[in-house]
PDB file of C-alpha atoms and ligand atoms in Angstrom:
ATOM      1  CA  MET W   1     -12.656 -17.330   2.997  1.00 63.00           C
ATOM      2  CA  ASN W   2     -14.268 -15.335   0.789  1.00 78.00           C
ATOM      3  CA  LYS W   3     -13.688 -11.714   0.120  1.00 87.00           C
ATOM      4  CA  GLN W   4     -16.482 -10.273   2.426  1.00 81.00           C
ATOM      5  CA  LEU W   5     -14.418 -11.797   5.536  1.00 83.00           C
ATOM      6  CA  ARG W   6     -10.909  -9.527   4.624  1.00 92.00           C
ATOM      7  CA  LYS W   7     -10.426  -6.376   5.727  1.00 85.00           C
ATOM      8  CA  ALA W   8     -10.952  -4.098   2.675  1.00 95.00           C
ATOM      9  CA  ILE W   9      -8.677  -1.404   3.541  1.00 98.00           C
ATOM     10  CA  ILE W  10      -8.671   2.001   1.164  1.00 98.00           C
ATOM     11  CA  ALA W  11      -5.537   4.139   1.640  1.00 98.00           C
ATOM     12  CA  GLY W  12      -4.072   7.108   0.283  1.00 98.00           C
ATOM     13  CA  ASN W  13      -0.235   7.564  -0.456  1.00 98.00           C
ATOM     14  CA  TRP W  14       0.542  11.143  -0.471  1.00 98.00           C
ATOM     15  CA  LYS W  15       3.797  10.800  -1.848  1.00 98.00           C
ATOM     16  CA  MET W  16       5.923  14.109  -1.446  1.00 98.00           C
ATOM     17  CA  ASN W  17       2.526  16.529  -1.325  1.00 98.00           C
ATOM     18  CA  LYS W  18       1.081  18.865   1.158  1.00 98.00           C
ATOM     19  CA  THR W  19       2.668  20.345   3.949  1.00 98.00           C
ATOM     20  CA  PRO W  20       1.433  20.202   7.299  1.00 98.00           C
ATOM     21  CA  ALA W  21      -1.148  23.043   7.435  1.00 98.00           C
ATOM     22  CA  GLU W  22      -2.526  21.740   4.216  1.00 98.00           C
ATOM     23  CA  ALA W  23      -2.047  18.346   5.522  1.00 98.00           C
ATOM     24  CA  LYS W  24      -4.147  19.095   8.588  1.00 98.00           C
ATOM     25  CA  VAL W  25      -7.033  21.073   5.829  1.00 98.00           C
ATOM     26  CA  LEU W  26      -7.597  17.726   3.834  1.00 98.00           C
ATOM     27  CA  LEU W  27      -7.712  15.584   6.512  1.00 98.00           C
ATOM     28  CA  GLU W  28     -10.005  17.253   8.484  1.00 98.00           C
ATOM     29  CA  GLN W  29     -12.344  17.968   5.348  1.00 98.00           C
ATOM     30  CA  VAL W  30     -11.776  13.553   4.679  1.00 98.00           C
ATOM     31  CA  ALA W  31     -12.609  12.680   8.423  1.00 98.00           C
ATOM     32  CA  PRO W  32     -16.170  13.526   7.988  1.00 98.00           C
ATOM     33  CA  LEU W  33     -17.068  12.243   5.092  1.00 98.00           C
ATOM     34  CA  VAL W  34     -15.888   8.868   5.879  1.00 98.00           C
ATOM     35  CA  LYS W  35     -17.052   8.433   9.188  1.00 98.00           C
ATOM     36  CA  ASP W  36     -19.225   5.783   8.663  1.00 97.00           C
ATOM     37  CA  ALA W  37     -17.170   3.762   6.409  1.00 97.00           C
ATOM     38  CA  ASP W  38     -17.556  -0.049   5.980  1.00 95.00           C
ATOM     39  CA  CYS W  39     -13.322  -0.360   5.006  1.00 97.00           C
ATOM     40  CA  GLN W  40     -10.007   0.514   6.717  1.00 98.00           C
ATOM     41  CA  VAL W  41      -8.981   4.284   6.087  1.00 98.00           C
ATOM     42  CA  ILE W  42      -5.862   4.976   6.358  1.00 98.00           C
ATOM     43  CA  ALA W  43      -3.602   8.583   5.025  1.00 98.00           C
ATOM     44  CA  CYS W  44       0.224   7.990   4.262  1.00 99.00           C
ATOM     45  CA  VAL W  45       1.967  11.205   4.443  1.00 99.00           C
ATOM     46  CA  PRO W  46       5.109  12.596   4.439  1.00 98.00           C
ATOM     47  CA  PHE W  47       7.328  12.443   7.645  1.00 98.00           C
ATOM     48  CA  VAL W  48       6.815  16.011   8.115  1.00 98.00           C
ATOM     49  CA  ASP W  49       3.132  15.916   8.292  1.00 99.00           C
ATOM     50  CA  LEU W  50       2.803  13.063  10.240  1.00 98.00           C
ATOM     51  CA  GLN W  51       2.580  14.611  13.891  1.00 98.00           C
ATOM     52  CA  THR W  52      -0.417  16.984  12.501  1.00 98.00           C
ATOM     53  CA  ALA W  53      -1.932  14.521  10.409  1.00 98.00           C
ATOM     54  CA  LEU W  54      -2.364  12.457  13.589  1.00 98.00           C
ATOM     55  CA  GLU W  55      -3.636  14.789  15.773  1.00 98.00           C
ATOM     56  CA  ALA W  56      -6.087  16.179  12.947  1.00 98.00           C
ATOM     57  CA  THR W  57      -7.335  12.661  12.622  1.00 98.00           C
ATOM     58  CA  LYS W  58      -7.726  11.853  16.247  1.00 98.00           C
ATOM     59  CA  GLY W  59     -10.769  10.278  17.303  1.00 98.00           C
ATOM     60  CA  THR W  60     -11.523   9.230  13.785  1.00 98.00           C
ATOM     61  CA  ASN W  61     -11.669   6.368  12.186  1.00 98.00           C
ATOM     62  CA  VAL W  62      -8.745   7.671  10.108  1.00 98.00           C
ATOM     63  CA  LYS W  63      -5.282   5.604  10.728  1.00 98.00           C
ATOM     64  CA  ILE W  64      -1.884   7.522  10.125  1.00 98.00           C
ATOM     65  CA  GLY W  65       0.638   5.886   7.928  1.00 98.00           C
ATOM     66  CA  ALA W  66       4.130   6.983   6.603  1.00 98.00           C
ATOM     67  CA  GLU W  67       6.034   6.332   3.323  1.00 98.00           C
ATOM     68  CA  ASN W  68       8.983   4.446   4.105  1.00 98.00           C
ATOM     69  CA  CYS W  69      10.853   3.404   6.929  1.00 98.00           C
ATOM     70  CA  HIS W  70      14.568   1.924   7.531  1.00 98.00           C
ATOM     71  CA  TRP W  71      15.610  -1.008   8.749  1.00 98.00           C
ATOM     72  CA  GLU W  72      17.856  -0.515  11.792  1.00 98.00           C
ATOM     73  CA  GLU W  73      16.918   1.596  14.737  1.00 96.00           C
ATOM     74  CA  SER W  74      19.042   3.398  15.133  1.00 97.00           C
ATOM     75  CA  GLY W  75      22.238   5.102  13.691  1.00 98.00           C
ATOM     76  CA  ALA W  76      24.700   7.041  11.042  1.00 98.00           C
ATOM     77  CA  TYR W  77      21.810   6.764   8.849  1.00 98.00           C
ATOM     78  CA  THR W  78      21.937  10.503   7.753  1.00 98.00           C
ATOM     79  CA  GLY W  79      18.039  11.740   6.663  1.00 97.00           C
ATOM     80  CA  GLU W  80      16.301   8.384   7.126  1.00 97.00           C
ATOM     81  CA  ILE W  81      13.650   6.995   9.788  1.00 98.00           C
ATOM     82  CA  SER W  82      13.238   4.045  11.473  1.00 98.00           C
ATOM     83  CA  ALA W  83       9.889   2.196  12.180  1.00 98.00           C
ATOM     84  CA  LYS W  84      10.418   2.487  16.119  1.00 98.00           C
ATOM     85  CA  MET W  85      10.433   6.305  15.597  1.00 98.00           C
ATOM     86  CA  LEU W  86       7.345   6.117  13.830  1.00 98.00           C
ATOM     87  CA  THR W  87       6.076   3.596  16.272  1.00 98.00           C
ATOM     88  CA  SER W  88       6.758   6.004  19.209  1.00 98.00           C
ATOM     89  CA  MET W  89       4.878   8.682  17.923  1.00 98.00           C
ATOM     90  CA  GLY W  90       1.459   6.443  17.060  1.00 97.00           C
ATOM     91  CA  VAL W  91       2.069   5.988  13.714  1.00 98.00           C
ATOM     92  CA  GLU W  92       0.524   2.585  12.955  1.00 98.00           C
ATOM     93  CA  TYR W  93       1.422   1.363   8.907  1.00 98.00           C
ATOM     94  CA  VAL W  94       4.056   2.716   6.645  1.00 99.00           C
ATOM     95  CA  VAL W  95       4.242   2.252   2.723  1.00 98.00           C
ATOM     96  CA  LEU W  96       7.134   0.053   1.237  1.00 98.00           C
ATOM     97  CA  GLY W  97       8.906  -0.562  -1.609  1.00 98.00           C
ATOM     98  CA  HIS W  98       7.218   1.255  -3.696  1.00 98.00           C
ATOM     99  CA  SER W  99       7.678   1.486  -7.961  1.00 98.00           C
ATOM    100  CA  GLU W 100       8.696   5.336  -6.788  1.00 98.00           C
ATOM    101  CA  ARG W 101      11.387   4.288  -4.645  1.00 98.00           C
ATOM    102  CA  ARG W 102      12.381   1.398  -6.828  1.00 97.00           C
ATOM    103  CA  GLN W 103      13.058   3.524  -9.568  1.00 96.00           C
ATOM    104  CA  TYR W 104      14.859   7.072  -8.402  1.00 97.00           C
ATOM    105  CA  PHE W 105      16.164   5.888  -5.201  1.00 97.00           C
ATOM    106  CA  GLY W 106      17.274   2.858  -5.575  1.00 97.00           C
ATOM    107  CA  GLU W 107      15.315   0.287  -3.661  1.00 98.00           C
ATOM    108  CA  THR W 108      15.495  -3.536  -4.086  1.00 98.00           C
ATOM    109  CA  ASP W 109      14.055  -6.661  -3.045  1.00 98.00           C
ATOM    110  CA  GLU W 110      16.333  -7.031  -0.499  1.00 98.00           C
ATOM    111  CA  THR W 111      16.172  -3.426   1.207  1.00 98.00           C
ATOM    112  CA  VAL W 112      12.482  -3.700   0.829  1.00 98.00           C
ATOM    113  CA  ASN W 113      12.539  -6.913   2.599  1.00 98.00           C
ATOM    114  CA  LYS W 114      14.763  -5.618   5.217  1.00 98.00           C
ATOM    115  CA  ARG W 115      12.230  -2.425   5.791  1.00 98.00           C
ATOM    116  CA  THR W 116       9.706  -5.372   5.791  1.00 98.00           C
ATOM    117  CA  LYS W 117      11.013  -6.536   8.612  1.00 98.00           C
ATOM    118  CA  ALA W 118      11.952  -4.019  10.761  1.00 98.00           C
ATOM    119  CA  ALA W 119       8.426  -2.765  10.548  1.00 98.00           C
ATOM    120  CA  ILE W 120       6.699  -5.269  11.571  1.00 98.00           C
ATOM    121  CA  ALA W 121       9.470  -6.234  14.716  1.00 98.00           C
ATOM    122  CA  ALA W 122       8.490  -3.036  15.396  1.00 98.00           C
ATOM    123  CA  GLY W 123       5.492  -3.666  15.329  1.00 98.00           C
ATOM    124  CA  LEU W 124       4.384  -0.961  12.473  1.00 98.00           C
ATOM    125  CA  LYS W 125       1.456  -2.935   9.248  1.00 98.00           C
ATOM    126  CA  PRO W 126       3.844  -2.509   6.354  1.00 98.00           C
ATOM    127  CA  ILE W 127       1.514  -2.049   3.173  1.00 99.00           C
ATOM    128  CA  VAL W 128       3.930  -3.663   0.839  1.00 99.00           C
ATOM    129  CA  CYS W 129       4.043  -2.827  -2.952  1.00 98.00           C
ATOM    130  CA  VAL W 130       4.564  -4.798  -6.117  1.00 98.00           C
ATOM    131  CA  GLY W 131       4.096  -4.105  -9.612  1.00 98.00           C
ATOM    132  CA  GLU W 132       5.462  -4.998 -13.057  1.00 98.00           C
ATOM    133  CA  LEU W 133       6.655  -2.156 -15.559  1.00 96.00           C
ATOM    134  CA  LEU W 134       4.809  -1.844 -18.731  1.00 95.00           C
ATOM    135  CA  TRP W 135       8.178  -3.466 -20.737  1.00 94.00           C
ATOM    136  CA  GLU W 136       7.827  -7.143 -18.337  1.00 96.00           C
ATOM    137  CA  ARG W 137       4.165  -7.108 -19.500  1.00 96.00           C
ATOM    138  CA  GLU W 138       4.641  -6.576 -22.883  1.00 94.00           C
ATOM    139  CA  CYS W 139       7.439  -9.112 -22.628  1.00 97.00           C
ATOM    140  CA  ASN W 140       4.629 -11.816 -21.069  1.00 97.00           C
ATOM    141  CA  ILE W 141       6.352 -11.940 -18.046  1.00 98.00           C
ATOM    142  CA  THR W 142       4.346 -10.194 -15.428  1.00 98.00           C
ATOM    143  CA  GLU W 143       3.962 -13.768 -13.450  1.00 98.00           C
ATOM    144  CA  GLU W 144       7.384 -14.208 -12.788  1.00 98.00           C
ATOM    145  CA  VAL W 145       8.037 -10.383 -11.568  1.00 98.00           C
ATOM    146  CA  ILE W 146       5.327 -10.863  -8.886  1.00 98.00           C
ATOM    147  CA  ALA W 147       6.177 -13.991  -7.720  1.00 98.00           C
ATOM    148  CA  ARG W 148       9.799 -12.846  -7.639  1.00 98.00           C
ATOM    149  CA  GLN W 149       8.970  -9.400  -5.293  1.00 98.00           C
ATOM    150  CA  ILE W 150       7.115 -11.484  -3.511  1.00 98.00           C
ATOM    151  CA  LYS W 151       9.016 -13.420  -2.331  1.00 98.00           C
ATOM    152  CA  LEU W 152      12.142 -11.702  -1.788  1.00 98.00           C
ATOM    153  CA  ASP W 153      10.411  -8.706  -0.098  1.00 98.00           C
ATOM    154  CA  LEU W 154       8.452 -11.434   2.344  1.00 98.00           C
ATOM    155  CA  PHE W 155      11.583 -13.451   2.902  1.00 98.00           C
ATOM    156  CA  GLY W 156      11.931 -14.360   6.202  1.00 98.00           C
ATOM    157  CA  VAL W 157       8.498 -13.147   7.303  1.00 98.00           C
ATOM    158  CA  THR W 158       5.996 -16.074   9.300  1.00 98.00           C
ATOM    159  CA  ALA W 159       2.675 -16.772   8.519  1.00 98.00           C
ATOM    160  CA  GLU W 160       1.663 -15.118  11.721  1.00 98.00           C
ATOM    161  CA  GLU W 161       3.654 -11.881  11.159  1.00 98.00           C
ATOM    162  CA  LEU W 162       2.137 -11.992   7.432  1.00 98.00           C
ATOM    163  CA  LYS W 163      -1.832 -11.294   9.386  1.00 97.00           C
ATOM    164  CA  ASN W 164      -0.117  -7.549   9.112  1.00 97.00           C
ATOM    165  CA  VAL W 165       1.180  -7.326   6.574  1.00 98.00           C
ATOM    166  CA  VAL W 166      -0.438  -5.918   3.700  1.00 98.00           C
ATOM    167  CA  ILE W 167       0.397  -5.712  -0.448  1.00 98.00           C
ATOM    168  CA  ALA W 168      -0.202  -3.400  -3.055  1.00 98.00           C
ATOM    169  CA  TYR W 169      -0.656  -4.748  -6.360  1.00 98.00           C
ATOM    170  CA  GLU W 170       0.741  -1.447  -7.995  1.00 98.00           C
ATOM    171  CA  PRO W 171       0.987  -1.890 -11.958  1.00 98.00           C
ATOM    172  CA  VAL W 172       3.925   0.142 -13.212  1.00 96.00           C
ATOM    173  CA  TRP W 173       2.930   1.648 -16.189  1.00 95.00           C
ATOM    174  CA  ALA W 174      -1.241   2.826 -14.488  1.00 94.00           C
ATOM    175  CA  ILE W 175       0.748   5.362 -11.842  1.00 92.00           C
ATOM    176  CA  GLY W 176       0.239   8.777 -12.081  1.00 88.00           C
ATOM    177  CA  THR W 177      -0.190   8.213 -16.097  1.00 89.00           C
ATOM    178  CA  GLY W 178      -4.790   7.911 -15.994  1.00 86.00           C
ATOM    179  CA  LYS W 179      -4.086   4.708 -17.619  1.00 85.00           C
ATOM    180  CA  THR W 180      -5.834   2.018 -14.392  1.00 86.00           C
ATOM    181  CA  ALA W 181      -5.445  -1.662 -15.116  1.00 90.00           C
ATOM    182  CA  THR W 182      -8.621  -3.036 -16.336  1.00 96.00           C
ATOM    183  CA  ALA W 183     -10.230  -4.627 -13.473  1.00 97.00           C
ATOM    184  CA  ASP W 184      -9.905  -7.730 -15.209  1.00 97.00           C
ATOM    185  CA  GLN W 185      -6.269  -6.684 -15.501  1.00 97.00           C
ATOM    186  CA  ALA W 186      -5.948  -6.392 -11.525  1.00 98.00           C
ATOM    187  CA  GLU W 187      -7.857  -9.470 -10.539  1.00 98.00           C
ATOM    188  CA  GLU W 188      -5.171 -11.627 -12.599  1.00 98.00           C
ATOM    189  CA  VAL W 189      -2.557 -10.917 -10.675  1.00 98.00           C
ATOM    190  CA  CYS W 190      -4.173 -10.806  -7.369  1.00 98.00           C
ATOM    191  CA  GLY W 191      -5.256 -13.811  -7.607  1.00 98.00           C
ATOM    192  CA  PHE W 192      -1.837 -14.507  -9.075  1.00 98.00           C
ATOM    193  CA  ILE W 193      -0.290 -13.582  -5.666  1.00 98.00           C
ATOM    194  CA  ARG W 194      -2.895 -14.945  -3.630  1.00 98.00           C
ATOM    195  CA  ALA W 195      -1.998 -17.623  -5.515  1.00 98.00           C
ATOM    196  CA  THR W 196       1.455 -17.660  -5.006  1.00 98.00           C
ATOM    197  CA  LEU W 197       1.138 -16.412  -0.692  1.00 98.00           C
ATOM    198  CA  ALA W 198      -1.187 -19.456  -0.445  1.00 98.00           C
ATOM    199  CA  LYS W 199       2.534 -21.188  -1.576  1.00 98.00           C
ATOM    200  CA  LEU W 200       5.162 -19.650   0.335  1.00 98.00           C
ATOM    201  CA  TYR W 201       2.059 -20.400   3.454  1.00 98.00           C
ATOM    202  CA  SER W 202      -1.200 -21.517   3.134  1.00 97.00           C
ATOM    203  CA  GLN W 203      -4.093 -21.278   1.719  1.00 96.00           C
ATOM    204  CA  ALA W 204      -6.154 -19.983   4.603  1.00 96.00           C
ATOM    205  CA  ASP W 205      -2.785 -17.754   5.315  1.00 97.00           C
ATOM    206  CA  ALA W 206      -3.041 -16.058   1.424  1.00 97.00           C
ATOM    207  CA  ASP W 207      -6.809 -15.476   1.810  1.00 96.00           C
ATOM    208  CA  ALA W 208      -6.763 -13.534   5.366  1.00 96.00           C
ATOM    209  CA  VAL W 209      -4.411 -11.160   3.593  1.00 97.00           C
ATOM    210  CA  THR W 210      -5.334  -8.013   2.055  1.00 98.00           C
ATOM    211  CA  ILE W 211      -4.860  -7.071  -1.410  1.00 98.00           C
ATOM    212  CA  GLN W 212      -5.106  -3.569  -2.756  1.00 98.00           C
ATOM    213  CA  TYR W 213      -4.705  -1.816  -6.017  1.00 97.00           C
ATOM    214  CA  GLY W 214      -3.015   1.194  -7.544  1.00 97.00           C
ATOM    215  CA  GLY W 215      -2.578   2.994 -10.365  1.00 97.00           C
ATOM    216  CA  SER W 216      -4.534   5.610 -11.442  1.00 95.00           C
ATOM    217  CA  MET W 217      -7.642   4.390  -8.870  1.00 96.00           C
ATOM    218  CA  ASN W 218     -10.256   6.805  -8.330  1.00 96.00           C
ATOM    219  CA  ASP W 219     -13.996   7.530  -8.301  1.00 95.00           C
ATOM    220  CA  GLY W 220     -15.120   7.109 -11.018  1.00 96.00           C
ATOM    221  CA  ASN W 221     -13.319   3.170 -11.687  1.00 96.00           C
ATOM    222  CA  ALA W 222     -12.744   2.051  -7.931  1.00 97.00           C
ATOM    223  CA  ASP W 223     -16.604   0.763  -8.274  1.00 97.00           C
ATOM    224  CA  GLU W 224     -15.332  -1.872 -11.163  1.00 97.00           C
ATOM    225  CA  LEU W 225     -12.194  -2.552  -9.298  1.00 97.00           C
ATOM    226  CA  LEU W 226     -13.605  -3.093  -5.781  1.00 97.00           C
ATOM    227  CA  SER W 227     -15.923  -5.710  -6.960  1.00 96.00           C
ATOM    228  CA  LYS W 228     -13.353  -8.139  -7.662  1.00 97.00           C
ATOM    229  CA  GLU W 229     -12.944 -11.298  -5.787  1.00 97.00           C
ATOM    230  CA  ASN W 230      -9.340 -10.472  -5.041  1.00 98.00           C
ATOM    231  CA  VAL W 231      -9.221  -6.887  -4.710  1.00 98.00           C
ATOM    232  CA  ASP W 232      -9.802  -6.046  -1.123  1.00 97.00           C
ATOM    233  CA  GLY W 233      -9.008  -1.762  -1.421  1.00 97.00           C
ATOM    234  CA  GLY W 234      -6.453   0.711  -2.844  1.00 98.00           C
ATOM    235  CA  LEU W 235      -2.961   2.316  -2.507  1.00 98.00           C
ATOM    236  CA  ILE W 236      -4.442   5.954  -3.958  1.00 98.00           C
ATOM    237  CA  GLY W 237      -1.850   8.210  -5.015  1.00 98.00           C
ATOM    238  CA  GLY W 238      -3.713  11.451  -7.117  1.00 97.00           C
ATOM    239  CA  ALA W 239      -7.185  11.010  -6.143  1.00 98.00           C
ATOM    240  CA  SER W 240      -6.699  11.169  -2.375  1.00 98.00           C
ATOM    241  CA  LEU W 241      -5.143  14.241  -2.207  1.00 98.00           C
ATOM    242  CA  VAL W 242      -8.553  15.472  -3.146  1.00 98.00           C
ATOM    243  CA  ALA W 243     -10.798  14.849   0.187  1.00 98.00           C
ATOM    244  CA  GLU W 244     -14.685  14.243  -2.026  1.00 98.00           C
ATOM    245  CA  LYS W 245     -12.587  11.544  -4.786  1.00 98.00           C
ATOM    246  CA  PHE W 246     -10.372   9.902  -1.659  1.00 98.00           C
ATOM    247  CA  ALA W 247     -14.186   9.806   0.022  1.00 98.00           C
ATOM    248  CA  ALA W 248     -16.101   8.318  -3.218  1.00 98.00           C
ATOM    249  CA  ILE W 249     -13.417   5.661  -3.765  1.00 98.00           C
ATOM    250  CA  VAL W 250     -14.028   4.426  -0.031  1.00 98.00           C
ATOM    251  CA  LYS W 251     -17.936   4.356  -0.193  1.00 98.00           C
ATOM    252  CA  ALA W 252     -17.173   2.380  -3.117  1.00 97.00           C
ATOM    253  CA  ALA W 253     -14.886  -0.299  -0.791  1.00 96.00           C
ATOM    254  CA  SER W 254     -17.770   0.080   1.666  1.00 94.00           C
ATOM    255  CA  LYS W 255     -20.127  -1.721  -0.212  1.00 80.00           C
TER     256      LYS W 255
HETATM  257  P1  LIG C 301      -1.820   7.415  -8.851  1.00 84.79           P
HETATM  258  O1  LIG C 301      -3.220   6.711  -8.014  1.00 84.79           O
HETATM  259  O2  LIG C 301      -1.554   8.889  -8.782  1.00 84.79           O
HETATM  260  O3  LIG C 301      -2.192   6.995  -9.756  1.00 84.79           O
HETATM  261  O4  LIG C 301      -0.439   6.612  -7.929  1.00 84.79           O
HETATM  262  C1  LIG C 301      -0.676   5.309  -7.257  1.00 84.79           C
HETATM  263  C2  LIG C 301       0.062   4.792  -6.267  1.00 84.79           C
HETATM  264  O5  LIG C 301       1.317   5.288  -6.539  1.00 84.79           O
HETATM  265  C3  LIG C 301      -0.240   4.764  -5.239  1.00 84.79           C
HETATM  266  O6  LIG C 301       0.203   4.628  -4.601  1.00 84.79           O
END
């Protein structure tokens, strides 16, 4: 399968930004700018913004995602949100295993795996994030790190379930730093992720998976990154908070 047959996805990851009122304003700016997009457009927003975001995007082509979910359906997990709570609202996507959660909140491949399986079971489409630290790249172990994350994070996910999983390659050193991976670096690792999936599943299964790049992707570099065979979209942080910049990236993915 070639790139043209895969679903391109541009997703904003708003992180801890925007109040509900600000979310409404931003989404009402974004929606008309991306209405003719020839790719899937998603905004992953803070939990408290979800209801407003769903209402603001009703009847548009913008889908809404959350930024995390817990693996249990309910129970004594103060501060957590279950996958079922999200689907009950109409949320379709969820970012899991983001490096900021791994770095600051003790997220491990084991918990990413549990969250991924719970999300799939509840009918959510997970965007599973993987990526190496600068130190790991310098030590030449990027592929080992990525292979380990893919194997562990997707452990127990069937080929049928894989159809609803999106992978985001986010080199940790490129996130929020303005330091983008070059298009060749992004292609190399996204291609490696596809090869790893082909070994774990089949070539056809791997060929159907949307693999995004994330890390300082913006309106200036999106064209080149998205032109690569194995880069099927983007997970956008900072630039997703500015309607015109986000829309320009969506436009680049729609070519
Ligand atoms: P930036 O686009 O701000 O570098 O963030 C990328 C990211 O972490 C998206 O999940």
